Short mmCIF file of C-alpha atoms in Angstrom, two decimals:
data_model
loop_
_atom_site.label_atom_id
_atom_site.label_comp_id
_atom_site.label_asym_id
_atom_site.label_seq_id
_atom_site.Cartn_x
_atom_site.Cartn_y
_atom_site.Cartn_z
CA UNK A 22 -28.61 84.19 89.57
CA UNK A 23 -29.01 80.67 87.73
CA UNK A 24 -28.66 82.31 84.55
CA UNK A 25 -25.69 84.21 85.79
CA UNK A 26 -23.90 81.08 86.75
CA UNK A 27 -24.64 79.24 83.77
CA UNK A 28 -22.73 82.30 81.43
CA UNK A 29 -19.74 82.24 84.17
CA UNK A 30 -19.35 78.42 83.85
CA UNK A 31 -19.39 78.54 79.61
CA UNK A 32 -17.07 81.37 80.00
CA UNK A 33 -14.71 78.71 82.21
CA UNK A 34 -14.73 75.54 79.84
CA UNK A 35 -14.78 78.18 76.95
CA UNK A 36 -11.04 79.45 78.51
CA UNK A 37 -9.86 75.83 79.72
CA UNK A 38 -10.80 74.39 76.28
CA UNK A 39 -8.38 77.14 74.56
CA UNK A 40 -5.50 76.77 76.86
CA UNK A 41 -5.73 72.91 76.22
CA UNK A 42 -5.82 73.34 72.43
CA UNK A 43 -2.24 75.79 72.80
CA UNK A 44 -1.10 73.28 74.94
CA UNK A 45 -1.80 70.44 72.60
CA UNK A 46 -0.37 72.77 70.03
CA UNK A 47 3.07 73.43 71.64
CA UNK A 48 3.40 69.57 72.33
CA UNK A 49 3.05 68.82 68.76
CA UNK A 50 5.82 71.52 68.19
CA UNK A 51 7.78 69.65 70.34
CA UNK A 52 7.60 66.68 69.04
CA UNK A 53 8.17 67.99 65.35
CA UNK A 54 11.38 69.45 67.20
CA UNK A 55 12.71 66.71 68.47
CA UNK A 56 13.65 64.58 65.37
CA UNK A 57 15.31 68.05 64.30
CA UNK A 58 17.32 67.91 67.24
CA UNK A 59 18.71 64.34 67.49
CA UNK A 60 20.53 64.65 64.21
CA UNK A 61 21.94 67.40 64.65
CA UNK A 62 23.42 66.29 68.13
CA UNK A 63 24.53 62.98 66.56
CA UNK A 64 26.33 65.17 63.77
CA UNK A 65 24.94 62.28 61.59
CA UNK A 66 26.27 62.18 57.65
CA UNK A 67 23.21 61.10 56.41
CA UNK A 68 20.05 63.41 56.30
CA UNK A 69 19.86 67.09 55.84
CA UNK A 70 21.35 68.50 59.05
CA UNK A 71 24.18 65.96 59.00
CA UNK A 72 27.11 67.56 59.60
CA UNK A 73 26.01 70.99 58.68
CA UNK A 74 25.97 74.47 61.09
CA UNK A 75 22.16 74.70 62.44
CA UNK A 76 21.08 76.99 65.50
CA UNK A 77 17.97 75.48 66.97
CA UNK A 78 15.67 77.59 69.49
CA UNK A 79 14.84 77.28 72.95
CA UNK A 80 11.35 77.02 72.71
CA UNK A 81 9.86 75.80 69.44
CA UNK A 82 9.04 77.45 66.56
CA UNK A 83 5.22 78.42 66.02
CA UNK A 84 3.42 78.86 62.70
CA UNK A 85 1.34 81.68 63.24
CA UNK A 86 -2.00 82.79 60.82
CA UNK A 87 -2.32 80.99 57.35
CA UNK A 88 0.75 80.70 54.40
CA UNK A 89 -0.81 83.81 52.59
CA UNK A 90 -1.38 86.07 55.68
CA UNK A 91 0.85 85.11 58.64
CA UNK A 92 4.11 85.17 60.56
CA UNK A 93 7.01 82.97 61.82
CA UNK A 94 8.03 82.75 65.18
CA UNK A 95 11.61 81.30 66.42
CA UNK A 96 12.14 80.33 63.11
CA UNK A 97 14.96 77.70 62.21
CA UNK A 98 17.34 78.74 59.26
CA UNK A 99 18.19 75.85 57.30
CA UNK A 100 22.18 76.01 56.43
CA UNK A 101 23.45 76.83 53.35
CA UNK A 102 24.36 73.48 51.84
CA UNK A 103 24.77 69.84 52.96
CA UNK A 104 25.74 66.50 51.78
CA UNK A 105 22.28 66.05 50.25
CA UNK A 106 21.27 69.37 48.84
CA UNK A 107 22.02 73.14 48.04
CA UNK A 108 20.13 76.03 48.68
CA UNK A 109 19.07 77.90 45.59
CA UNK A 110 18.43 81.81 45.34
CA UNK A 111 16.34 82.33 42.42
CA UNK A 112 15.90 85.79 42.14
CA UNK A 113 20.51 86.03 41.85
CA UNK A 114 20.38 82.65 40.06
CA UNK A 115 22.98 81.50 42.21
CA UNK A 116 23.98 79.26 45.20
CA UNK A 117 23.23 79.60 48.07
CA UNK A 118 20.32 81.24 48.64
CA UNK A 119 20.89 84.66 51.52
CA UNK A 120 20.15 83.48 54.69
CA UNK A 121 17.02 85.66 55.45
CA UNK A 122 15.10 83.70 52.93
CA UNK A 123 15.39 79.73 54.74
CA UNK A 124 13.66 80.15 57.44
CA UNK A 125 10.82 77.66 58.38
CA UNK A 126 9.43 75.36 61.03
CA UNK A 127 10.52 72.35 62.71
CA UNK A 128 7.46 70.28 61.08
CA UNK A 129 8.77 71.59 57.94
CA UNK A 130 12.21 70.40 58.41
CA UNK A 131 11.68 67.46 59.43
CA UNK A 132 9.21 66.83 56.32
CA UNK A 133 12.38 68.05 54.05
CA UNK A 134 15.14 65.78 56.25
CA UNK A 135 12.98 62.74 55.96
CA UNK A 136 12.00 62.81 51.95
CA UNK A 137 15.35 63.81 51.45
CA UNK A 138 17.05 60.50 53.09
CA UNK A 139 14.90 58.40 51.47
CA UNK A 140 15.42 60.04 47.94
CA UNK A 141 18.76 59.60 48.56
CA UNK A 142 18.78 56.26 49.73
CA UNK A 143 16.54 54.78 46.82
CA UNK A 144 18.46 56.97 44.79
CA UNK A 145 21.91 56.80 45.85
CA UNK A 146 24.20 58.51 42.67
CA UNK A 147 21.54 61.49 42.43
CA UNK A 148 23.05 64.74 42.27
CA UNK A 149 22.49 66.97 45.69
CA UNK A 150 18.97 68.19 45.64
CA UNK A 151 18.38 72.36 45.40
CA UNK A 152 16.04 73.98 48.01
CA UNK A 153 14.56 77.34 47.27
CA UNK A 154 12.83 79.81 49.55
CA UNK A 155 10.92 78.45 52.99
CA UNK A 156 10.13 81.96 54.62
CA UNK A 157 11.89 85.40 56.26
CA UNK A 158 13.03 85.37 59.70
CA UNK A 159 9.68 86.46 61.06
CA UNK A 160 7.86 85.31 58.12
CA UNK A 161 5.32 88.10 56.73
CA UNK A 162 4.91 88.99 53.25
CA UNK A 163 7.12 88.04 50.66
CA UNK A 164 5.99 89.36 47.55
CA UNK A 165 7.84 90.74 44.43
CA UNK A 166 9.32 94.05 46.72
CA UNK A 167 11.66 91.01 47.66
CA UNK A 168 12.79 89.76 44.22
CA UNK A 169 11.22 88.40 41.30
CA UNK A 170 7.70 87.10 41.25
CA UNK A 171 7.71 86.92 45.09
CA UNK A 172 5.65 84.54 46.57
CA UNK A 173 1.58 84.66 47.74
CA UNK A 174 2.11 82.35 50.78
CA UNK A 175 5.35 81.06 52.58
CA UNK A 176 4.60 83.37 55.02
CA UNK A 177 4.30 81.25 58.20
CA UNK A 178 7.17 78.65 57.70
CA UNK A 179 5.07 76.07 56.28
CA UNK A 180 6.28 76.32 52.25
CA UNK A 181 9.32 75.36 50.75
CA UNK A 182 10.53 75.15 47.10
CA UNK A 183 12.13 72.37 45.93
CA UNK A 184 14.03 72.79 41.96
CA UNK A 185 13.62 69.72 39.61
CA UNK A 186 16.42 67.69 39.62
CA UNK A 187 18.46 68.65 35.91
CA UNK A 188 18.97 66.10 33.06
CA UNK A 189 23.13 66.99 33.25
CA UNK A 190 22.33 66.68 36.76
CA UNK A 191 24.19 70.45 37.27
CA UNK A 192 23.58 72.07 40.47
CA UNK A 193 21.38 74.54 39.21
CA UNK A 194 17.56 75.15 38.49
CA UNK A 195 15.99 73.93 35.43
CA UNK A 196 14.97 76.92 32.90
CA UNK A 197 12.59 74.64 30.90
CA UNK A 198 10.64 71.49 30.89
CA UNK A 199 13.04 69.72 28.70
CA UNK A 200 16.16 69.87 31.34
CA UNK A 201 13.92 68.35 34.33
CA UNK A 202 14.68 64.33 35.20
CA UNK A 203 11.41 63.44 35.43
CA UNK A 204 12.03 59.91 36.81
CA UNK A 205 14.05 61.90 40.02
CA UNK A 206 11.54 64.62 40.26
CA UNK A 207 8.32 62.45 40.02
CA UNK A 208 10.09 60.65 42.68
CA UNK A 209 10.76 63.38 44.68
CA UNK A 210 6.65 64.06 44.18
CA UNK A 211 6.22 61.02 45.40
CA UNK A 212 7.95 60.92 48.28
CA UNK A 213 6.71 64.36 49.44
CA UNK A 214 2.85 63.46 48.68
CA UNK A 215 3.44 60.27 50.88
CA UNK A 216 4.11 62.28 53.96
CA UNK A 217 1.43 62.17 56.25
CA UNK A 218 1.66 66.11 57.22
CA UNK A 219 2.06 67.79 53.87
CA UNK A 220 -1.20 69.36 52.56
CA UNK A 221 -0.31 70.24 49.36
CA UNK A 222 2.39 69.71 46.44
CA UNK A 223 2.23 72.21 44.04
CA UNK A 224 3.98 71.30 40.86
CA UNK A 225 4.31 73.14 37.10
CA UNK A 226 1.29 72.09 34.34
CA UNK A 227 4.18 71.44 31.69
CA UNK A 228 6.06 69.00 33.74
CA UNK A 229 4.37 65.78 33.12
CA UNK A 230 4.16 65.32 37.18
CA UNK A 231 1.48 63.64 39.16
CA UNK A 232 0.62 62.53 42.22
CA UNK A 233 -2.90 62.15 44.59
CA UNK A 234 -5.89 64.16 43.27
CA UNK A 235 -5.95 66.78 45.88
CA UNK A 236 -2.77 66.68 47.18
CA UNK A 237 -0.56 67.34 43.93
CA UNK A 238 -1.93 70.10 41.83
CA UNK A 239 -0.75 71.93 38.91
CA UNK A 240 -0.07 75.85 39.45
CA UNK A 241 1.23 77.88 36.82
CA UNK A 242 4.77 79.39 37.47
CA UNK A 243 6.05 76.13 38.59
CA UNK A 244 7.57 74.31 36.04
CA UNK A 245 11.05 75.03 37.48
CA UNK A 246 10.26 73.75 40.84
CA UNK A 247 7.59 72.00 42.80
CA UNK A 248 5.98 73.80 45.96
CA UNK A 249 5.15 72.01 49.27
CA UNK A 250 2.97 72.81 51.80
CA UNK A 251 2.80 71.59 55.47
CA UNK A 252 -0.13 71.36 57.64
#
């Protein structure tokens, strides 16, 4: 009977020790929320929502699984352009990218709205910055039956890809090395690598970029743009 007791009371912490982890879980979710929220109801100029068309959930977004196997739930869609960047859609080779392909999470987004102001702010005649893919609606795979190379991970609406800002400063993605500012995109490296939630920044190994061992790391098929990942 002892024994029995003893299993039914691990069983009980085992259950109220899960629920408070999802709890803490959807608090931080929140929070990462939040910050979204406030600029877009102050339709502030400055920043990457300001002034721009955004539909933000209910409830907040949740990344579920890992970046190579997972999913997105009540993902937000980043718009198509603001006063700070452009979405890019590399597969086309045009702007902006298709909607279906800028989805991410509110921790994301607020990782891309704050880096962004303070490029822009140290950097104040910088051409608008170009933002690749983040994720699909429901995130999933996104491999080459979607265009191009396709991608291993953004599958949970923790990635985004970010072009190198261009020499001639055109609002368009680098095709080689030699068009990339590399004062503006180191900075941008910088900025991103600073940010206490990012995990990694993935950048191309003929760029010239670096950042913290461990944080910024050289991956081949990215000398066009750099990739970050969120925690």
């Amino acid at each position: 009977m002892t024994s029995l007791l003893a299993q039914h009371l691990i069983v009980l912490v085992l259950a109220l020790t899960g629920l408070a982890e999802r709890e803490a879980e959807q608090a931080k979710a929140r929070d990462d929320l939040r910050p979204v929220a406030v600029r877009v109801e102050r339709g502030r100029r400055e920043g990457l929502f300001g002034g721009a068309p955004i539909a933000l959930p209910a409830r907040p977004p949740v990344a579920a699984g890992t970046p190579t196997d997972g999913r997105l739930v009540r993902g937000i869609r980043i718009p198509a352009e603001g006063p700070l960047f452009f979405t890019w859609d590399d597969v086309l080779q045009r702007k902006p990218n298709r909607s279906w392909r800028r989805y991410g999470t509110a921790r994301l987004l607020a990782t891309i709205d704050r880096v962004l102001a303070a490029y822009h702010r140290r950097n104040p005649d910088a051409p608008r910055v170009a933002i690749g893919d983040l994720s699909r609606p429901r995130g999933g795979d996104f491999g080459p039956r979607f265009g191009g190379l396709g991608h291993a991970s953004h599958q949970n609406g923790l990635d985004v890809d970010i072009y190198y800002p261009r020499r001639d400063r055109r609002e368009l993605a680098p095709k080689r090395p030699s068009q990339i500012d590399r004062r503006l995109a180191q900075e941008l490296v910088d900025l991103f690598a600073a940010e206490e939630g990012v995990q990694y920044v993935f950048v191309g190994p003929r760029t010239g970029l670096r950042g913290p061992r461990g944080i910024v790391q050289q991956l081949v098929h990215h000398d066009d743009h750099l990739h970050v990942r969120v925690r």
